[in-house]
Short mmCIF file of C-alpha atoms in Angstrom, two decimals:
data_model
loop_
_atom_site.label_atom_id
_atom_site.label_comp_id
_atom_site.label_asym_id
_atom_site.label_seq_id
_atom_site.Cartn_x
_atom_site.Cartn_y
_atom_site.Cartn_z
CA UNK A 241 -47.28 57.75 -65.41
CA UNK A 242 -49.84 59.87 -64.24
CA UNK A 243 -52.24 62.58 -66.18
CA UNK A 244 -54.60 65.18 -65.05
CA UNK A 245 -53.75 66.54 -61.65
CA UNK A 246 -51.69 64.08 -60.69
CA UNK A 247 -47.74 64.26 -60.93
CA UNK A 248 -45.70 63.27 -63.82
CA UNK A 249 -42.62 61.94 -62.89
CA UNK A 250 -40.77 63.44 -65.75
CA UNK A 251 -37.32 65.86 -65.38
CA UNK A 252 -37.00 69.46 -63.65
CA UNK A 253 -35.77 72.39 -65.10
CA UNK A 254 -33.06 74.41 -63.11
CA UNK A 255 -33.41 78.11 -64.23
CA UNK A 256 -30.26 78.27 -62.40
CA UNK A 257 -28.16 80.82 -61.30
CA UNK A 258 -26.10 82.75 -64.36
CA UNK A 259 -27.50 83.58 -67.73
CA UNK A 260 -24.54 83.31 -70.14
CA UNK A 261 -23.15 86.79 -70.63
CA UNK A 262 -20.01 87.95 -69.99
CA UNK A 263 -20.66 89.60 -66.23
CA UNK A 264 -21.83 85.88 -65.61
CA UNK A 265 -18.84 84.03 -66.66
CA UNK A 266 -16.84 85.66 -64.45
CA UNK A 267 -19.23 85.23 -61.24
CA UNK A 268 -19.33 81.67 -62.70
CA UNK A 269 -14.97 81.78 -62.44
CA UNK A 270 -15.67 83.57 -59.32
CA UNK A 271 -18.11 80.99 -57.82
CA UNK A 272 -15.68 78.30 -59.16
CA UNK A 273 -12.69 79.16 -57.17
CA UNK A 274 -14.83 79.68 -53.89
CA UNK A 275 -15.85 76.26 -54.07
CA UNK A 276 -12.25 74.78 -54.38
CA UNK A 277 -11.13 77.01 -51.17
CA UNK A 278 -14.04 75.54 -49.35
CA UNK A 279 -13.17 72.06 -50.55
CA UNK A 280 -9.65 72.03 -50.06
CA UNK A 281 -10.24 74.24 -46.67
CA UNK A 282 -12.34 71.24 -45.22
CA UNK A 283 -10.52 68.59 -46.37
CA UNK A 284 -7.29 69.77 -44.76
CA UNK A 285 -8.93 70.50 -41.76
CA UNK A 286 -10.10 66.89 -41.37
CA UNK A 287 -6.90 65.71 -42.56
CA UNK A 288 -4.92 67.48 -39.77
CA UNK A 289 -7.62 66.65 -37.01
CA UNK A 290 -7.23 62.94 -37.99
CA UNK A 291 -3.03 63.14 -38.26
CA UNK A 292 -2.48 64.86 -34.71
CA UNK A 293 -3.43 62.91 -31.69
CA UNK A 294 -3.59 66.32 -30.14
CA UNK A 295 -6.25 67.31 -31.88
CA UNK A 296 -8.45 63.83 -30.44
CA UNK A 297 -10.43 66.05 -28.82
CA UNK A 298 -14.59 66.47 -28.23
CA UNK A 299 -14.43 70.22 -30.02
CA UNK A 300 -12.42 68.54 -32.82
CA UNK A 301 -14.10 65.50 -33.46
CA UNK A 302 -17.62 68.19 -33.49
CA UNK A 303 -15.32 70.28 -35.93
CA UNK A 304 -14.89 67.58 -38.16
CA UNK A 305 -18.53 66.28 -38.22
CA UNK A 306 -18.85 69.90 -39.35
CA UNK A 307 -16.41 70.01 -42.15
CA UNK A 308 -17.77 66.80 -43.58
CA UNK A 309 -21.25 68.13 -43.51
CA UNK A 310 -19.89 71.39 -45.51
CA UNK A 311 -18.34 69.17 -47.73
CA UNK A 312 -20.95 67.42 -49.11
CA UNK A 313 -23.24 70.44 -49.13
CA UNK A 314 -21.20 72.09 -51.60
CA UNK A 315 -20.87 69.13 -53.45
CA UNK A 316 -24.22 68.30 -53.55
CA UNK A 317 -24.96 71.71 -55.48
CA UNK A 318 -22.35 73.40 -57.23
CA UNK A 319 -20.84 70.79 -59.65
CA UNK A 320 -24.71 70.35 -60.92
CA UNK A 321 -24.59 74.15 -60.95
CA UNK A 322 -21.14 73.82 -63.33
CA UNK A 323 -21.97 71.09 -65.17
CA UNK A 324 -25.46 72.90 -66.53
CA UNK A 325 -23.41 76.26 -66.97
CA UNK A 326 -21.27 74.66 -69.27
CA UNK A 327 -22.98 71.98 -71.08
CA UNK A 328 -26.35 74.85 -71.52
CA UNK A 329 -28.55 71.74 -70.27
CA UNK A 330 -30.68 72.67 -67.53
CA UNK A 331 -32.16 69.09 -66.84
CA UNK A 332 -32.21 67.63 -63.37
CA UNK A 333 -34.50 63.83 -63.41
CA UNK A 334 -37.41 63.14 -60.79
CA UNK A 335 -35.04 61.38 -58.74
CA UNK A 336 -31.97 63.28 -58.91
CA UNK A 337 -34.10 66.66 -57.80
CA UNK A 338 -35.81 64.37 -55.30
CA UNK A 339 -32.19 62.90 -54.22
CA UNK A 340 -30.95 66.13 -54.27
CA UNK A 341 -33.67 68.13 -51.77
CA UNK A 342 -33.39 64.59 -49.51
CA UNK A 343 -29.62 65.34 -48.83
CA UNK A 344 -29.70 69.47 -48.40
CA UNK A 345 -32.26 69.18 -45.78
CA UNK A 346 -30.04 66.31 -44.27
CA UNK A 347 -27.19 68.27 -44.14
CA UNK A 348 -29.30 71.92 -43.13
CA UNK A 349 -31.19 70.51 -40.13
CA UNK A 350 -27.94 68.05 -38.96
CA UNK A 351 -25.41 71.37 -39.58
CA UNK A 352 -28.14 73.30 -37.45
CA UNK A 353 -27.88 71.10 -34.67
CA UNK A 354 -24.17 70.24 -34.24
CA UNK A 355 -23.54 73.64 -34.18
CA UNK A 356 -25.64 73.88 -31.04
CA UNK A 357 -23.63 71.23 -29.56
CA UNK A 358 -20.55 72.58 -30.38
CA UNK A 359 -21.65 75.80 -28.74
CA UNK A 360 -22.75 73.74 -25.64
CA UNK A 361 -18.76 72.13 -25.94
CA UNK A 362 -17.43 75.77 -25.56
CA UNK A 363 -20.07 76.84 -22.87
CA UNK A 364 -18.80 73.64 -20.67
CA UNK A 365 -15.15 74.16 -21.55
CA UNK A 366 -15.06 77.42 -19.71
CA UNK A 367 -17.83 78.01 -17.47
CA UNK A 368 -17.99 74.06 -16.20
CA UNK A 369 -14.15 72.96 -16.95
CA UNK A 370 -14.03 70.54 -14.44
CA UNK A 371 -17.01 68.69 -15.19
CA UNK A 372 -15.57 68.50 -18.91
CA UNK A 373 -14.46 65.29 -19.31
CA UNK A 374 -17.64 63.90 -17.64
CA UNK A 375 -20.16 66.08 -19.66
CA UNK A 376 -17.90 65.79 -23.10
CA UNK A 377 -17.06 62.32 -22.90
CA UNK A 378 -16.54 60.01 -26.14
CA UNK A 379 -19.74 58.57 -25.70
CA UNK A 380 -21.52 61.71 -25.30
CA UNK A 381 -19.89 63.34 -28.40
CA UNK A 382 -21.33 60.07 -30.43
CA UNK A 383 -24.37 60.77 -28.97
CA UNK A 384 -24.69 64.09 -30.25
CA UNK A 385 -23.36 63.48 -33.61
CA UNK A 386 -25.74 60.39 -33.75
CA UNK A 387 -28.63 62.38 -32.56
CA UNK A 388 -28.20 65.47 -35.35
CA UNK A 389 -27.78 63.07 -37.95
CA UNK A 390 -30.76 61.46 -37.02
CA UNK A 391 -33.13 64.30 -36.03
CA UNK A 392 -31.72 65.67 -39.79
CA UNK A 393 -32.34 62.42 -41.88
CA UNK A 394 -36.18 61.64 -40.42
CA UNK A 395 -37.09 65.61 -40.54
CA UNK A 396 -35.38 65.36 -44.47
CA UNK A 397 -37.16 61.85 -45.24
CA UNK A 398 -40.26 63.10 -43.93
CA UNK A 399 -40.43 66.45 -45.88
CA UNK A 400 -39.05 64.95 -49.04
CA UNK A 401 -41.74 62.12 -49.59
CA UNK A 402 -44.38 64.17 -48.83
CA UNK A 403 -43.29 66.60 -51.31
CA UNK A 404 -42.51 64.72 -54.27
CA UNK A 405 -45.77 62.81 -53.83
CA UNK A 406 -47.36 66.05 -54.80
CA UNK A 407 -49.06 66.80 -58.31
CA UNK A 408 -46.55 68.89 -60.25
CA UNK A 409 -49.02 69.74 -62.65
CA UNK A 410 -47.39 73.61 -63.70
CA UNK A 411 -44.43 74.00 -64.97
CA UNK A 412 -41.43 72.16 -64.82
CA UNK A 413 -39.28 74.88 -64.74
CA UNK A 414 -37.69 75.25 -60.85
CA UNK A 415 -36.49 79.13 -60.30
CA UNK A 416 -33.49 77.70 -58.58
CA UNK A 417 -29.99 76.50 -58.96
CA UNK A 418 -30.76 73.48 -57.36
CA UNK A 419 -33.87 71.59 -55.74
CA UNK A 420 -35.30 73.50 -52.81
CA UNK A 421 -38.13 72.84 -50.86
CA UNK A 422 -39.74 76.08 -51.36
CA UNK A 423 -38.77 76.43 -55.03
CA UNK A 424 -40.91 72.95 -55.45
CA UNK A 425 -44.30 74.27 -53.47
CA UNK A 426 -44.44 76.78 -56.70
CA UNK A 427 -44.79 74.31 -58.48
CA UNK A 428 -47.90 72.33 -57.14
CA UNK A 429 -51.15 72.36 -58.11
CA UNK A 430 -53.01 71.97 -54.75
CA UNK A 431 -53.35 73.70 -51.28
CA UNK A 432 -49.96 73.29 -49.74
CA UNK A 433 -50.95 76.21 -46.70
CA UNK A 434 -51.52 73.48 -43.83
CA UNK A 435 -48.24 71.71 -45.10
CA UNK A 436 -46.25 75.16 -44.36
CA UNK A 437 -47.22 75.36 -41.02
CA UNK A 438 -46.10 71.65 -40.87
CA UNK A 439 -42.64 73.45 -42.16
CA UNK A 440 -42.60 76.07 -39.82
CA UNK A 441 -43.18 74.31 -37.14
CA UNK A 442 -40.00 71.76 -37.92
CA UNK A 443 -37.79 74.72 -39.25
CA UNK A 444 -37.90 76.80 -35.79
CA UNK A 445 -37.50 73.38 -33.85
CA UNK A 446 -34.63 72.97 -35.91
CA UNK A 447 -33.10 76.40 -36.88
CA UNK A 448 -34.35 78.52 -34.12
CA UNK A 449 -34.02 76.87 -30.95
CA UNK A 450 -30.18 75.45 -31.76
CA UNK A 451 -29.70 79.34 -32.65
CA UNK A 452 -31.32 80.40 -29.28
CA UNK A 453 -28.99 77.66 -27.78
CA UNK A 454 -25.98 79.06 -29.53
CA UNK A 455 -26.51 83.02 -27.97
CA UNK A 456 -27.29 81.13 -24.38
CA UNK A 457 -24.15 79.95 -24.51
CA UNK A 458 -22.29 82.67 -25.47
CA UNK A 459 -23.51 84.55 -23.19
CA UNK A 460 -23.11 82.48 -20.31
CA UNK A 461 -19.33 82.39 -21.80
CA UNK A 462 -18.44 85.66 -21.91
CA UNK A 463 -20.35 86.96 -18.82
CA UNK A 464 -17.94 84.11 -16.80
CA UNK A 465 -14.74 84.98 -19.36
CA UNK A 466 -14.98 89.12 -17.90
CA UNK A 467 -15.58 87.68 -14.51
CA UNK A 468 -11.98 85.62 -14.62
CA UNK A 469 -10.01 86.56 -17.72
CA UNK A 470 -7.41 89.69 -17.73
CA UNK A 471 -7.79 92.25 -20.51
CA UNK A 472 -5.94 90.61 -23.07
CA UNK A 473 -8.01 87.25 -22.20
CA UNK A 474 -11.42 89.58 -22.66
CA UNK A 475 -10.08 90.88 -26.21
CA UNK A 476 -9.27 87.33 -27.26
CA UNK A 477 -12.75 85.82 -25.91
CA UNK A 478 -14.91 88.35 -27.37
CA UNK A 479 -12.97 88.19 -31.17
CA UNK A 480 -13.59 84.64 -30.87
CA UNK A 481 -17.28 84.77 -30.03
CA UNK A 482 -17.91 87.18 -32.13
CA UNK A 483 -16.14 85.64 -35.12
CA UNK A 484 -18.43 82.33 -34.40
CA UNK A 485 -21.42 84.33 -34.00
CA UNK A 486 -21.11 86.13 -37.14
CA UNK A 487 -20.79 83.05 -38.90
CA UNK A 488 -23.76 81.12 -37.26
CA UNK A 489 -25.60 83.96 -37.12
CA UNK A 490 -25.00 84.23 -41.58
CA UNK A 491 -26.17 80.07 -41.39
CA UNK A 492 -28.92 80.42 -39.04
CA UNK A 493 -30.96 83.63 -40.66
CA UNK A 494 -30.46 82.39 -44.18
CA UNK A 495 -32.11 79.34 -43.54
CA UNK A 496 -34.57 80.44 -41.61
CA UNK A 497 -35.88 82.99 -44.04
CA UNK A 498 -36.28 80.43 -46.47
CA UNK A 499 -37.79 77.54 -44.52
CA UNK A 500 -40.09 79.39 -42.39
CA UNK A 501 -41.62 82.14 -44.47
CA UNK A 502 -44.97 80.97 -46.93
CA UNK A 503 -43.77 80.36 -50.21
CA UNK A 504 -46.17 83.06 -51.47
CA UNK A 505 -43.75 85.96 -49.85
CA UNK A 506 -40.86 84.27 -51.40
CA UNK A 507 -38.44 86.37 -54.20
CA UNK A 508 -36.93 83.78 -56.98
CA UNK A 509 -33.91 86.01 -56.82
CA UNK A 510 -33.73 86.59 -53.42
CA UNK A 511 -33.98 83.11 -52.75
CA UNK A 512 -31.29 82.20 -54.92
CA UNK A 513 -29.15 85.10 -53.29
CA UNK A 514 -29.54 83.69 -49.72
CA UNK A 515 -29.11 80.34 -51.18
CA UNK A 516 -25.35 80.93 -51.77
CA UNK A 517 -24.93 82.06 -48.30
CA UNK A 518 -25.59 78.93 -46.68
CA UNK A 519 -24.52 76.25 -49.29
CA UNK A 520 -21.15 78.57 -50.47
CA UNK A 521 -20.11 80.76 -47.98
CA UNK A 522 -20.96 79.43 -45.27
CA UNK A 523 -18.74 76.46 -45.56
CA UNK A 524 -16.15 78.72 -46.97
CA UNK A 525 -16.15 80.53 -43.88
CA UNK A 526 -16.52 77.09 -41.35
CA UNK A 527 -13.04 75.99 -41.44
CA UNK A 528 -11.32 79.39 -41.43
CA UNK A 529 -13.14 80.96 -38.24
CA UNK A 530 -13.56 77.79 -36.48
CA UNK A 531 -10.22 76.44 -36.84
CA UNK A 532 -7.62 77.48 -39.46
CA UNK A 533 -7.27 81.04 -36.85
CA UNK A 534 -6.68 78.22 -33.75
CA UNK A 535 -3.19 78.40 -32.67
CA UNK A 536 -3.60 74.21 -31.92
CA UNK A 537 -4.42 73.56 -36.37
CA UNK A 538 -1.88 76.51 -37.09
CA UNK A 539 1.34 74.70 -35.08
CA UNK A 540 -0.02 70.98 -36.44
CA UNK A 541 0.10 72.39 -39.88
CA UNK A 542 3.46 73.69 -39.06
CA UNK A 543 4.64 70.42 -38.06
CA UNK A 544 3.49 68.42 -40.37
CA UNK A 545 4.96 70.47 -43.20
CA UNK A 546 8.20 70.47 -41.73
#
C-alpha cells in the first residue's frame, strides 16, 4: 500500500446509473428486459449460424464474431449494474474495475474493427463478386478476426496498465455505471493532458478510420447497386445500407465522443447517457438489423422450428 500521491489500491465507487425512486425502478425493469432481448437475440443468432451449414459463410462467421463480442459487452456491465441496484452496494475492487475497463476496451476497439471488415465483406460481395471466394477465403476471414482481436487486446492492455498505475489520490467515487477510461482520468491526481493525446491518437486509428472504411464501402456499394439493380433491387439495397449505417453510425459516434474528447469537456450524465448506447443498444440492435431481417436466418429459423 501506498500513501501520499501515490495510488491506493483500495475499492471504487460506482455512482451508477439509477438513484432508487420509483421513476428509476422502472428504467431499472426497463433496462432489465433490454438486456435479456439482446442476450437471447445473440445467442440465437449464433446458435442458428452454427446449426445451418448454409449459413458457413465469410459474412456469417464475421456476424457471429460480432454477436459474441455484444455478448460479453453487455455482460460485462449490466449484471454489475443489477447486482449494485439491488443489493444498494456500490463497491467495485481495484481489480475488478481494472478487469472490467481491460475487457470494454477489448471488446470497443475489436467491435470497431470487425465491423470494418464486415463492411469490406459486403463491398466485395457486390462490386467484386467474382473475386469473392479468393478475397473472402477461410483463411482470410481468420485473419481478420485474429487481427481485430489483437489490434483490440494490445490497444486495451496498453491503456489499462498505464491507467491503473496512476495515483488515485481524490476520490474514490467513479461517476459511472461501470469503469470507463475517462470516468478514471477524474480521478487522478497528476497531469494526464499528454496521455489524452496518446488516446486520441489510438481512438481515431481505431474508431474513425474503420468508420471512414465503413461509408467507403457503402458508397462504392450502392453507386455499383443503381448502376445494375432494377428498382425494386435499389429500394432493397438502400433499406439495407441504410439500416447498417444507422446502426454503425449510433456505435461509431458514441464512442468516439467519449474516447477522443479531453476529459475536462466531459458531462457525468452525458457520459453515462451515451454509455448505454454502445454497451445496450447497440447490441440490442446488432442481431436484429444485421441478421434477424435476412431472409437466409428467417427460413433457418423456420426450419429448425418445424
Amino acid at each position: 500500500m501506498k500513501t501520499g500521491n501515490q495510488s491506493i489500491k483500495t475499492d471504487f465507487i460506482l455512482s451508477g446509473l439509477f438513484q432508487y425512486g420509483q421513476m428509476d425502478t422502472f428504467l431499472f425493469v426497463a433496462l432489465v428486459i433490454l438486456f435479456a432481448v439482446a442476450l437471447m437475440g445473440n445467442i440465437i443468432l449464433i446458435l442458428l449460424i452454427q446449426l445451418d451449414t448454409r449459413l458457413h459463410t465469410p459474412m456469417y462467421f464475421l456476424l457471429s464474431q460480432l454477436s459474441f463480442m455484444d455478448i460479453m459487452n453487455i455482460t460485462t456491465t449490466v449484471p454489475k449494474l443489477a447486482t449494485n441496484f439491488l443489493s444498494n452496494s456500490k463497491t467495485i475492487t481495484f481489480l475488478g474495475c481494472e478487469s472490467q475497463t481491460f475487457v470494454l476496451i477489448v471488446l470497443g476497439g475489436t467491435e470497431a474493427l470487425l465491423l470494418g471488415f464486415m463492411s469490406y465483406d459486403r463491398y466485395v460481395a457486390i462490386c467484386h463478386p467474382l473475386h469473392y471466394p479468393v478475397l473472402m477465403s477461410k483463411k482470410i476471414c481468420w485473419i481478420m478476426v485474429t487481427c481485430a482481436w489483437t489490434s483490440g487486446s494490445v490497444n486495451a492492455l496498453v491503456h489499462t496498465l498505464y491507467v491503473f498505475h496512476l495515483p488515485f489520490c481524490r476520490s474514490r467515487l467513479i461517476n459511472h455505471f461501470f469503469c470507463e477510461l475517462p470516468s478514471l482520468l477524474q480521478l487522478v491526481c497528476q497531469e494526464t493532458s499528454q496521455y489524452e493525446y496518446t488516446v486520441l491518437l489510438s481512438g481515431l486509428i481505431i474508431l474513425l478510420l474503420p468508420f471512414l472504411a465503413i461509408l467507403a464501402s457503402y458508397a462504392c456499394v450502392l453507386t455499383v447497386v443503381f448502376q445494375v439493380s432494377s428498382g425494386k433491387g435499389q429500394t432493397k439495397a438502400v433499406s439495407t445500407c441504410f439500416s447498417h449505417l444507422t446502426v454503425a453510425i449510433l456505435f461509431y459516434v458514441t464512442a468516439l465522443s467519449t474516447y477522443t474528447r479531453p476529459h475536462s469537456l466531459h458531462s457525468p450524465e452525458q457520459g453515462k447517457a451515451v454509455a448505454v448506447f454502445y454497451t445496450i443498444i447497440t447490441p440490442l440492435l446488432n442481431p436484429f438489423i444485421y441478421s434477424l431481417r435476412n431472409k437466409e436466418v428467417i427460413g433457418t429459423m423456420r426450419r429448425l422450428l418445424v
